[in-house]
Amino acid sequence: MTLAPPPPLSSTSAVRLRLVSQPAQGHMPRLIDGAWWPRSPDLASELPRLLAGLPPAWGQVTSVLVDEAVWSPFPGRLLVADQVVRLRRTTTQHSPSTVCLLAPGRGRWDLLVVPPAATDAEAGRLMERAATAVKDGMGRGVAVR
């Protein structure tokens, strides 16, 4: 298990995260719950910032599933804010890449991962697109335009 250092408190290290509003009762579920723009491909240093920036209503994330090809090598478990988070890898190529966050008793959240090297303009477009992604009645992804 790897110990993650606490995220720095400077404003330049703030999590770059955009979350989609929860749908009202009776509306279609989302395909993507938001977008995350990490500053580097180092999951062990980026994940603590992400988890610290999530809404308290999401609960404690205990498991994270990521595309192994996007990140530099990372451990199977990480201690973040006195909590063990299990890191699981997938080798399935997702285009675009996502990260799946699981919190027991609270739910699952899927975030689009904006490549760390993206320009501000590219990141803005990807984060906006994530805000409009929903699932159709059959669970297939549909982008709302």
PDB file of C-alpha atoms in Angstrom:
ATOM      1  CA  MET A   1       0.000   0.000   0.000  1.00  0.00           C
ATOM      2  CA  THR A   2       1.228   3.480  -0.809  1.00  0.00           C
ATOM      3  CA  LEU A   3       0.688   6.520   1.373  1.00  0.00           C
ATOM      4  CA  ALA A   4      -0.537   9.522  -0.563  1.00  0.00           C
ATOM      5  CA  PRO A   5       0.698  12.893   0.620  1.00  0.00           C
ATOM      6  CA  PRO A   6      -2.044  15.363   1.478  1.00  0.00           C
ATOM      7  CA  PRO A   7      -2.882  17.621  -1.442  1.00  0.00           C
ATOM      8  CA  PRO A   8      -1.094  20.986  -1.357  1.00  0.00           C
ATOM      9  CA  LEU A   9      -3.222  23.925  -0.296  1.00  0.00           C
ATOM     10  CA  SER A  10      -2.089  26.384  -2.977  1.00  0.00           C
ATOM     11  CA  SER A  11      -4.711  27.648  -5.420  1.00  0.00           C
ATOM     12  CA  THR A  12      -2.676  26.348  -8.375  1.00  0.00           C
ATOM     13  CA  SER A  13      -3.170  22.800  -7.102  1.00  0.00           C
ATOM     14  CA  ALA A  14      -6.949  23.002  -6.757  1.00  0.00           C
ATOM     15  CA  VAL A  15      -8.783  20.103  -8.350  1.00  0.00           C
ATOM     16  CA  ARG A  16      -9.956  20.830 -11.884  1.00  0.00           C
ATOM     17  CA  LEU A  17     -13.358  19.172 -11.743  1.00  0.00           C
ATOM     18  CA  ARG A  18     -16.758  19.810 -13.291  1.00  0.00           C
ATOM     19  CA  LEU A  19     -19.712  17.812 -12.013  1.00  0.00           C
ATOM     20  CA  VAL A  20     -23.079  17.386 -13.694  1.00  0.00           C
ATOM     21  CA  SER A  21     -26.185  18.306 -11.722  1.00  0.00           C
ATOM     22  CA  GLN A  22     -28.213  15.411 -10.411  1.00  0.00           C
ATOM     23  CA  PRO A  23     -31.253  14.721 -12.647  1.00  0.00           C
ATOM     24  CA  ALA A  24     -34.693  15.400 -11.248  1.00  0.00           C
ATOM     25  CA  GLN A  25     -36.949  12.413 -10.582  1.00  0.00           C
ATOM     26  CA  GLY A  26     -38.102  10.742 -13.788  1.00  0.00           C
ATOM     27  CA  HIS A  27     -35.293  12.007 -16.001  1.00  0.00           C
ATOM     28  CA  MET A  28     -32.778   9.833 -17.826  1.00  0.00           C
ATOM     29  CA  PRO A  29     -29.647   8.794 -15.911  1.00  0.00           C
ATOM     30  CA  ARG A  30     -26.305  10.257 -16.915  1.00  0.00           C
ATOM     31  CA  LEU A  31     -23.595   8.401 -18.793  1.00  0.00           C
ATOM     32  CA  ILE A  32     -20.943  10.666 -17.274  1.00  0.00           C
ATOM     33  CA  ASP A  33     -21.191  12.403 -13.903  1.00  0.00           C
ATOM     34  CA  GLY A  34     -18.612  15.034 -14.732  1.00  0.00           C
ATOM     35  CA  ALA A  35     -15.092  15.646 -15.945  1.00  0.00           C
ATOM     36  CA  TRP A  36     -11.729  15.706 -14.197  1.00  0.00           C
ATOM     37  CA  TRP A  37      -8.608  17.360 -15.572  1.00  0.00           C
ATOM     38  CA  PRO A  38      -5.613  16.026 -13.635  1.00  0.00           C
ATOM     39  CA  ARG A  39      -2.346  17.974 -13.797  1.00  0.00           C
ATOM     40  CA  SER A  40      -0.171  14.890 -14.406  1.00  0.00           C
ATOM     41  CA  PRO A  41      -0.406  11.170 -15.238  1.00  0.00           C
ATOM     42  CA  ASP A  42       0.650  10.299 -11.656  1.00  0.00           C
ATOM     43  CA  LEU A  43      -2.517   8.786 -10.196  1.00  0.00           C
ATOM     44  CA  ALA A  44      -1.033   8.463  -6.696  1.00  0.00           C
ATOM     45  CA  SER A  45      -0.517  12.231  -6.502  1.00  0.00           C
ATOM     46  CA  GLU A  46      -3.657  13.283  -8.407  1.00  0.00           C
ATOM     47  CA  LEU A  47      -6.269  11.051  -6.758  1.00  0.00           C
ATOM     48  CA  PRO A  48      -6.078  12.678  -3.293  1.00  0.00           C
ATOM     49  CA  ARG A  49      -6.916  16.081  -4.860  1.00  0.00           C
ATOM     50  CA  LEU A  50      -9.829  14.570  -6.748  1.00  0.00           C
ATOM     51  CA  LEU A  51     -11.279  12.809  -3.711  1.00  0.00           C
ATOM     52  CA  ALA A  52     -10.887  15.947  -1.588  1.00  0.00           C
ATOM     53  CA  GLY A  53     -12.836  17.937  -4.202  1.00  0.00           C
ATOM     54  CA  LEU A  54     -15.869  15.648  -4.390  1.00  0.00           C
ATOM     55  CA  PRO A  55     -19.200  16.575  -2.789  1.00  0.00           C
ATOM     56  CA  PRO A  56     -19.659  15.161   0.731  1.00  0.00           C
ATOM     57  CA  ALA A  57     -22.936  13.547  -0.437  1.00  0.00           C
ATOM     58  CA  TRP A  58     -20.894  11.149  -2.572  1.00  0.00           C
ATOM     59  CA  GLY A  59     -19.577   9.527   0.599  1.00  0.00           C
ATOM     60  CA  GLN A  60     -16.200   7.864   1.006  1.00  0.00           C
ATOM     61  CA  VAL A  61     -14.855   6.460  -2.236  1.00  0.00           C
ATOM     62  CA  THR A  62     -13.231   3.110  -1.467  1.00  0.00           C
ATOM     63  CA  SER A  63     -12.561   1.798  -4.969  1.00  0.00           C
ATOM     64  CA  VAL A  64     -11.396   3.469  -8.162  1.00  0.00           C
ATOM     65  CA  LEU A  65     -11.272   1.871 -11.613  1.00  0.00           C
ATOM     66  CA  VAL A  66      -9.005   3.549 -14.177  1.00  0.00           C
ATOM     67  CA  ASP A  67      -7.654   2.897 -17.654  1.00  0.00           C
ATOM     68  CA  GLU A  68      -4.152   1.584 -17.002  1.00  0.00           C
ATOM     69  CA  ALA A  69      -2.783   3.059 -20.253  1.00  0.00           C
ATOM     70  CA  VAL A  70      -3.544   6.644 -19.187  1.00  0.00           C
ATOM     71  CA  TRP A  71      -1.591   6.624 -15.924  1.00  0.00           C
ATOM     72  CA  SER A  72       1.992   6.019 -14.916  1.00  0.00           C
ATOM     73  CA  PRO A  73       2.417   2.827 -12.821  1.00  0.00           C
ATOM     74  CA  PHE A  74       0.417   2.936  -9.603  1.00  0.00           C
ATOM     75  CA  PRO A  75      -0.099   0.665  -6.564  1.00  0.00           C
ATOM     76  CA  GLY A  76      -3.124  -1.515  -5.929  1.00  0.00           C
ATOM     77  CA  ARG A  77      -4.060   0.428  -2.792  1.00  0.00           C
ATOM     78  CA  LEU A  78      -3.503   3.988  -1.670  1.00  0.00           C
ATOM     79  CA  LEU A  79      -3.995   5.540   1.749  1.00  0.00           C
ATOM     80  CA  VAL A  80      -5.842   8.830   1.217  1.00  0.00           C
ATOM     81  CA  ALA A  81      -6.993  10.944   4.181  1.00  0.00           C
ATOM     82  CA  ASP A  82      -6.685   7.988   6.591  1.00  0.00           C
ATOM     83  CA  GLN A  83      -8.746   5.775   4.283  1.00  0.00           C
ATOM     84  CA  VAL A  84      -7.611   2.897   2.084  1.00  0.00           C
ATOM     85  CA  VAL A  85      -8.702   3.294  -1.528  1.00  0.00           C
ATOM     86  CA  ARG A  86      -8.407   0.257  -3.768  1.00  0.00           C
ATOM     87  CA  LEU A  87      -7.095   1.110  -7.239  1.00  0.00           C
ATOM     88  CA  ARG A  88      -8.206  -1.227  -9.989  1.00  0.00           C
ATOM     89  CA  ARG A  89      -6.967  -1.258 -13.548  1.00  0.00           C
ATOM     90  CA  THR A  90      -8.755  -1.861 -16.792  1.00  0.00           C
ATOM     91  CA  THR A  91      -6.954  -2.486 -20.037  1.00  0.00           C
ATOM     92  CA  THR A  92     -10.068  -1.844 -22.103  1.00  0.00           C
ATOM     93  CA  GLN A  93      -9.438   1.145 -24.304  1.00  0.00           C
ATOM     94  CA  HIS A  94     -12.025   3.821 -23.583  1.00  0.00           C
ATOM     95  CA  SER A  95     -12.234   6.791 -25.855  1.00  0.00           C
ATOM     96  CA  PRO A  96     -12.392   9.121 -24.105  1.00  0.00           C
ATOM     97  CA  SER A  97     -10.862   7.802 -20.904  1.00  0.00           C
ATOM     98  CA  THR A  98     -12.917   7.648 -17.714  1.00  0.00           C
ATOM     99  CA  VAL A  99     -12.412   7.017 -14.029  1.00  0.00           C
ATOM    100  CA  CYS A 100     -15.051   5.093 -12.070  1.00  0.00           C
ATOM    101  CA  LEU A 101     -15.467   5.945  -8.379  1.00  0.00           C
ATOM    102  CA  LEU A 102     -17.309   3.562  -6.042  1.00  0.00           C
ATOM    103  CA  ALA A 103     -18.645   4.436  -2.592  1.00  0.00           C
ATOM    104  CA  PRO A 104     -20.397   1.609  -0.696  1.00  0.00           C
ATOM    105  CA  GLY A 105     -24.000   2.409   0.042  1.00  0.00           C
ATOM    106  CA  ARG A 106     -23.806   5.669  -1.915  1.00  0.00           C
ATOM    107  CA  GLY A 107     -23.234   4.725  -5.536  1.00  0.00           C
ATOM    108  CA  ARG A 108     -21.021   4.840  -8.557  1.00  0.00           C
ATOM    109  CA  TRP A 109     -19.768   7.913 -10.387  1.00  0.00           C
ATOM    110  CA  ASP A 110     -18.048   8.021 -13.755  1.00  0.00           C
ATOM    111  CA  LEU A 111     -15.866  10.980 -14.664  1.00  0.00           C
ATOM    112  CA  LEU A 112     -14.370  11.774 -18.034  1.00  0.00           C
ATOM    113  CA  VAL A 113     -10.596  12.164 -17.685  1.00  0.00           C
ATOM    114  CA  VAL A 114      -9.274  15.127 -19.638  1.00  0.00           C
ATOM    115  CA  PRO A 115      -5.677  14.413 -20.703  1.00  0.00           C
ATOM    116  CA  PRO A 116      -3.241  16.288 -18.428  1.00  0.00           C
ATOM    117  CA  ALA A 117      -1.475  17.781 -21.465  1.00  0.00           C
ATOM    118  CA  ALA A 118      -4.701  19.230 -22.908  1.00  0.00           C
ATOM    119  CA  THR A 119      -4.798  22.948 -23.630  1.00  0.00           C
ATOM    120  CA  ASP A 120      -7.264  25.136 -21.754  1.00  0.00           C
ATOM    121  CA  ALA A 121      -9.472  25.267 -24.865  1.00  0.00           C
ATOM    122  CA  GLU A 122      -9.433  21.482 -25.378  1.00  0.00           C
ATOM    123  CA  ALA A 123     -10.131  20.864 -21.692  1.00  0.00           C
ATOM    124  CA  GLY A 124     -13.005  23.352 -21.756  1.00  0.00           C
ATOM    125  CA  ARG A 125     -14.621  21.577 -24.708  1.00  0.00           C
ATOM    126  CA  LEU A 126     -14.236  18.138 -23.141  1.00  0.00           C
ATOM    127  CA  MET A 127     -15.582  19.293 -19.791  1.00  0.00           C
ATOM    128  CA  GLU A 128     -18.572  20.946 -21.472  1.00  0.00           C
ATOM    129  CA  ARG A 129     -19.260  17.787 -23.482  1.00  0.00           C
ATOM    130  CA  ALA A 130     -19.200  15.718 -20.282  1.00  0.00           C
ATOM    131  CA  ALA A 131     -21.855  18.000 -18.822  1.00  0.00           C
ATOM    132  CA  THR A 132     -24.274  17.049 -21.615  1.00  0.00           C
ATOM    133  CA  ALA A 133     -23.760  13.276 -21.785  1.00  0.00           C
ATOM    134  CA  VAL A 134     -26.758  11.148 -20.764  1.00  0.00           C
ATOM    135  CA  LYS A 135     -27.899   7.551 -21.161  1.00  0.00           C
ATOM    136  CA  ASP A 136     -30.877   6.639 -23.277  1.00  0.00           C
ATOM    137  CA  GLY A 137     -33.583   4.324 -21.938  1.00  0.00           C
ATOM    138  CA  MET A 138     -31.522   1.271 -22.945  1.00  0.00           C
ATOM    139  CA  GLY A 139     -28.393   2.409 -21.076  1.00  0.00           C
ATOM    140  CA  ARG A 140     -26.517   3.420 -24.249  1.00  0.00           C
ATOM    141  CA  GLY A 141     -24.516   6.620 -24.233  1.00  0.00           C
ATOM    142  CA  VAL A 142     -25.989   9.588 -26.081  1.00  0.00           C
ATOM    143  CA  ALA A 143     -24.463  13.043 -26.325  1.00  0.00           C
ATOM    144  CA  VAL A 144     -27.000  15.844 -26.035  1.00  0.00           C
ATOM    145  CA  ARG A 145     -26.256  18.729 -28.402  1.00  0.00           C
TER     146      ARG A 145
END
